[in-house]
Amino acid sequence: MTSPSSDTPRRFGTVAIVGRPNVGKSTLLNALVGAKVSITSHKAQTTRHRILGVTTRGASQFAFVDTPGFQTQHMHALNRAMNRTVTGALGEVDLVLWVLEAGKILPQDRTVLEVLPDDRPVIVVVNKLDRITPREKLLPWLAELGQLRTFAEIVPMSAQKKADASRLLAIMEPYLREGEWGYEEDALTDRSERFLAAEILREKLFRLTGDELPYTSTVVIEQFAQEGQLRRISAAIIVDRDGHKAMVIGAGGERLKRISTEARQDMQALFDGPVFLEVWVKTRSGWADDQAAVRAFGYED
Ligand SMILES: Nc1nc2c(ncn2[C@@H]2O[C@H](COP(=O)(O)OP(=O)(O)OP(=O)(O)O)[C@@H](O)[C@H]2O)c(=O)[nH]1
């Protein structure tokens, strides 16, 4: 018997994950990569960076680009930077995954549809299938979806189900090009630990403040040092107003303590070693409207 790796040619491809906010793009990326490289939360618009997750399956390697949700409501400096990121990402990829919520095509979805490239394959991921019972109810909607344009595939699934993510990888495989891999076999992400630390803290911040905190709040890692096994991290949560600062800190500092503790636990699990985490809350009013500040905080590539 010959081993499959010796006679199966290697394949490699870059895959953009696009869709309006909250359809489940980050959840999907995490499921496809099988590790927590992107953050998820109930709050819309939590993904601001292009995040590369890499997954290798047999002879095939997929490099994923997670793009921010489309901004159609608030057009200030921050959102312009985000939209440029989406357009840039689509120009470089081999395959596009357009994520929709099963049964819904909102005006914001149509905005995304308009920028889908004509010259490369687009697979529609019809996500959150678990919310539709019985599934047959979806059939007329799927037929309507198929009329919108030519799609390479339409895949109803749940990003929260491992088996579905695995099935999607198999469906995507033929769309990769034959050729060498772009990354090591065990690579998960090309993002630094410093970046991942900021993402984890930002996830806890939004999870534990619910919808009270405006999405313009952010996290900056001010210091990241490794001393033997220990990572010593100093982070700042930047908010727009003093009222938001009080909200993050919470009564008697309880909320900030919980945010820090949960973030530290996740970082320790991801980095596989002890973490000393110090978190400050700082006010910087109107930063999201200030182009220079947006650049300084790293939202432009
Ligand atoms: N029921 C159900 N919920 C899901 C599924 N996939 C994602 N979700 C939930 O949908 C919400 C949004 O998921 P995200 O992955 O953060 O969505 P996103 O598209 O990355 O959002 P932005 O970062 O705002 O662009 C979260 O509460 C997820 O838990 C699914 O298959 N089924």
XYZ file of C-alpha atoms and ligand atoms in Angstrom:
333
model
C 0.000 0.000 0.000
C 1.341 3.429 -0.871
C 0.965 6.282 1.561
C -1.397 8.995 0.260
C 1.152 11.771 0.809
C 3.626 10.224 -1.637
C 1.371 10.152 -4.709
C -1.191 12.904 -3.965
C 0.086 16.240 -5.262
C 0.244 19.028 -2.730
C -2.287 21.811 -2.955
C -2.329 25.305 -1.500
C -4.792 28.183 -1.584
C -5.819 31.374 0.156
C -9.431 31.691 1.195
C -11.246 34.904 2.154
C -14.146 34.676 4.560
C -16.591 37.497 3.904
C -20.035 38.422 5.158
C -21.921 41.066 7.053
C -21.313 41.383 10.806
C -22.543 38.608 13.085
C -23.143 35.868 10.500
C -20.481 33.700 12.174
C -17.270 34.344 10.218
C -14.986 34.164 13.248
C -16.724 31.031 14.530
C -16.271 29.450 11.102
C -12.581 30.337 10.918
C -11.963 28.875 14.358
C -13.794 25.686 13.371
C -11.864 25.370 10.099
C -8.510 25.942 11.732
C -9.446 23.870 14.776
C -7.944 26.391 17.189
C -8.887 29.686 18.611
C -7.122 32.168 16.339
C -9.973 34.613 15.962
C -12.279 36.045 18.572
C -16.017 35.511 18.735
C -18.580 37.408 20.709
C -22.233 38.285 20.649
C -21.343 41.867 19.866
C -21.299 42.809 16.183
C -18.165 44.193 14.546
C -15.626 42.708 16.906
C -13.237 41.653 14.142
C -11.127 44.546 12.934
C -7.968 42.929 11.704
C -7.175 40.600 8.899
C -6.428 37.360 10.640
C -4.696 34.511 8.952
C -5.517 31.022 10.132
C -3.797 28.079 8.466
C -5.017 24.512 8.301
C -3.359 21.502 6.698
C -5.410 18.440 5.761
C -3.716 15.549 4.036
C -1.851 17.003 1.052
C -3.800 20.289 1.102
C -3.105 23.498 2.958
C -5.631 26.339 3.330
C -4.684 29.869 4.424
C -7.720 31.806 5.653
C -8.213 35.543 5.730
C -10.924 36.737 8.067
C -12.261 40.075 6.883
C -14.172 42.582 8.997
C -17.936 42.797 8.668
C -19.160 45.284 6.153
C -19.798 48.724 7.534
C -22.830 50.290 5.963
C -24.211 52.263 8.894
C -21.466 54.384 10.387
C -18.957 55.845 7.985
C -16.230 57.345 10.070
C -12.489 56.946 9.768
C -12.354 53.571 11.476
C -14.897 52.043 9.115
C -13.223 53.384 5.998
C -10.044 51.619 7.069
C -12.054 48.415 7.607
C -13.692 48.532 4.169
C -10.331 49.002 2.485
C -9.197 45.862 4.282
C -12.115 43.869 2.822
C -11.493 45.046 -0.736
C -7.763 44.372 -0.438
C -8.319 40.864 0.883
C -10.620 39.878 -1.999
C -8.087 40.886 -4.632
C -5.527 38.350 -3.462
C -7.361 35.099 -2.829
C -8.013 31.808 -4.650
C -11.423 31.184 -3.165
C -14.091 33.248 -1.397
C -16.401 31.931 1.306
C -19.481 34.155 1.521
C -21.155 33.528 4.864
C -24.907 34.026 5.245
C -27.362 33.217 8.008
C -29.753 30.478 6.908
C -33.056 31.977 5.753
C -31.845 35.582 5.694
C -30.629 37.883 2.948
C -30.478 41.347 4.500
C -29.606 44.586 2.653
C -26.139 44.340 4.233
C -25.732 40.862 2.673
C -26.568 42.351 -0.721
C -23.861 44.973 -0.193
C -21.354 42.141 0.239
C -22.797 40.285 -2.783
C -22.020 43.343 -4.933
C -18.279 43.189 -4.205
C -17.884 39.426 -4.675
C -15.338 38.907 -7.451
C -16.576 37.505 -10.792
C -13.254 35.938 -11.684
C -12.859 33.470 -8.851
C -14.955 30.783 -7.213
C -17.385 31.796 -4.476
C -18.746 29.186 -2.080
C -21.794 30.250 -0.089
C -21.750 29.039 3.494
C -25.351 29.022 4.696
C -24.581 29.137 8.399
C -26.629 28.580 11.574
C -28.557 25.734 9.930
C -29.276 24.407 13.444
C -31.744 27.273 13.886
C -33.970 26.039 11.048
C -36.413 23.229 11.839
C -37.482 21.356 9.908
C -34.671 21.832 7.422
C -37.020 21.450 4.442
C -38.301 24.911 5.295
C -35.073 26.249 3.829
C -35.493 24.747 0.345
C -37.383 27.636 -1.351
C -34.915 30.090 0.153
C -31.964 28.061 -1.147
C -33.514 28.042 -4.631
C -33.839 31.833 -4.471
C -30.223 32.144 -3.308
C -29.045 30.113 -6.293
C -30.611 32.692 -8.638
C -28.525 35.599 -7.283
C -25.423 34.691 -9.312
C -23.320 31.672 -10.200
C -21.814 30.094 -7.131
C -19.217 27.326 -7.045
C -21.125 25.606 -4.227
C -23.876 26.310 -1.723
C -23.187 24.621 1.625
C -25.801 24.697 4.398
C -24.069 24.005 7.746
C -23.413 25.061 11.333
C -20.027 26.614 12.034
C -20.430 25.361 15.593
C -20.341 21.712 14.422
C -16.915 20.147 13.914
C -18.161 17.581 11.388
C -19.666 20.357 9.251
C -16.389 22.296 9.231
C -14.553 19.160 8.166
C -17.079 18.549 5.355
C -16.593 22.134 4.177
C -12.809 21.624 3.994
C -13.355 18.592 1.772
C -15.673 20.623 -0.482
C -13.101 23.424 -0.764
C -10.159 21.172 -1.560
C -10.644 20.950 -5.367
C -10.556 24.768 -5.567
C -6.982 24.975 -4.266
C -4.209 25.112 -6.834
C -1.607 22.393 -7.171
C 1.662 23.555 -5.703
C 3.811 23.967 -2.634
C 2.353 24.927 0.723
C 2.832 28.475 1.969
C 3.399 27.523 5.612
C 4.822 24.833 7.852
C 2.631 21.776 8.337
C 1.840 22.652 11.979
C 1.319 26.403 11.439
C -1.950 27.789 12.777
C -1.506 31.510 12.420
C 1.160 33.979 11.398
C -0.007 36.379 14.068
C 2.301 37.132 16.954
C 1.534 36.166 20.538
C 1.300 39.885 21.236
C -1.520 40.216 18.701
C -3.303 37.113 19.986
C -3.051 38.433 23.562
C -4.816 41.645 22.477
C -7.537 39.625 20.692
C -8.183 37.479 23.751
C -8.435 40.492 26.051
C -10.730 42.266 23.584
C -12.990 39.219 23.465
C -13.316 39.171 27.274
C -13.927 42.910 27.337
C -16.866 42.647 24.926
C -18.229 39.412 26.394
C -18.303 40.766 29.919
C -19.604 44.258 29.163
C -22.385 43.015 26.869
C -23.933 45.625 24.619
C -23.216 48.501 26.997
C -19.771 49.256 25.620
C -19.427 50.928 22.188
C -17.393 48.888 19.722
C -14.941 51.796 19.367
C -13.350 50.641 22.633
C -10.165 48.749 22.058
C -7.130 47.073 23.561
C -3.461 47.963 23.200
C -0.623 45.733 24.422
C 1.881 48.144 25.952
C 4.434 45.598 27.037
C 4.982 41.931 26.156
C 8.080 40.336 27.623
C 9.120 36.728 27.973
C 11.129 35.760 31.050
C 11.899 32.049 30.814
C 8.505 30.336 30.668
C 6.671 33.412 31.983
C 5.038 35.961 29.697
C 4.730 39.361 31.347
C 2.020 41.370 29.621
C 0.865 44.911 30.269
C -2.291 45.949 28.423
C -4.488 49.043 28.185
C -8.203 49.083 27.448
C -8.869 52.342 25.597
C -12.367 53.810 25.930
C -14.013 56.946 24.564
C -15.437 58.419 27.759
C -14.910 58.343 31.525
C -18.387 56.825 31.879
C -17.222 53.847 29.839
C -14.138 53.556 32.017
C -16.337 53.157 35.099
C -18.400 50.582 33.218
C -15.349 48.486 32.385
C -13.947 48.672 35.916
C -17.315 47.841 37.535
C -18.355 48.160 41.168
C -15.329 47.664 43.410
C -13.236 46.751 40.334
C -15.049 43.410 40.049
C -15.662 43.474 36.314
C -12.111 44.447 35.360
C -10.840 41.726 37.669
C -12.992 39.136 35.906
C -11.978 40.366 32.441
C -8.291 40.120 33.416
C -8.603 36.730 35.077
C -10.478 35.105 32.179
C -8.097 36.656 29.633
C -5.077 35.419 31.580
C -6.509 31.878 31.741
C -7.095 31.789 27.957
C -3.619 33.197 27.260
C -2.018 30.565 29.495
C -3.878 27.825 27.647
C -2.928 29.207 24.217
C 0.720 29.974 25.028
C 1.084 26.831 27.109
C 2.831 28.615 29.995
C 2.290 31.034 32.888
C 1.159 34.599 32.181
C 1.395 37.671 34.382
C -1.206 40.112 33.067
C -1.658 43.720 34.113
C -4.624 45.641 32.644
C -5.230 49.417 32.763
C -8.265 51.328 31.549
C -7.603 54.637 29.796
C -9.855 57.285 28.277
C -9.095 58.757 24.893
C -12.140 60.625 23.613
C -13.074 60.550 19.919
C -10.213 58.290 18.892
C -12.273 56.417 16.330
C -12.803 59.626 14.328
C -9.142 60.432 14.179
C -7.306 58.923 11.182
C -3.901 59.241 12.815
C -5.086 57.475 15.925
C -6.634 54.678 13.883
C -3.254 54.123 12.259
C -1.423 54.345 15.554
C -3.656 51.638 17.011
C -2.841 49.373 14.091
C -6.057 49.155 12.097
C -4.445 49.809 8.747
C -2.195 47.320 7.084
N -26.875 28.949 16.410
C -25.694 29.216 15.834
N -25.011 30.306 16.198
C -23.822 30.558 15.596
C -23.289 29.685 14.602
N -22.125 30.217 14.180
C -21.925 31.356 14.879
N -22.950 31.580 15.742
C -23.100 32.706 16.695
O -23.268 33.918 15.971
C -22.679 35.016 16.681
C -21.718 35.784 15.776
O -20.609 34.944 15.467
P -19.183 35.542 15.041
O -18.376 34.376 14.629
O -18.656 36.463 16.073
O -19.633 36.410 13.781
P -18.769 37.312 12.776
O -19.425 37.186 11.456
O -17.330 36.958 12.882
O -19.022 38.739 13.350
P -18.167 40.118 13.162
O -16.870 39.912 13.857
O -19.055 41.092 13.842
O -18.044 40.378 11.688
C -22.006 34.406 17.917
O -22.889 34.557 19.011
C -21.847 32.942 17.532
O -21.832 32.087 18.656
C -24.045 28.504 14.240
O -23.677 27.686 13.395
N -25.231 28.330 14.897
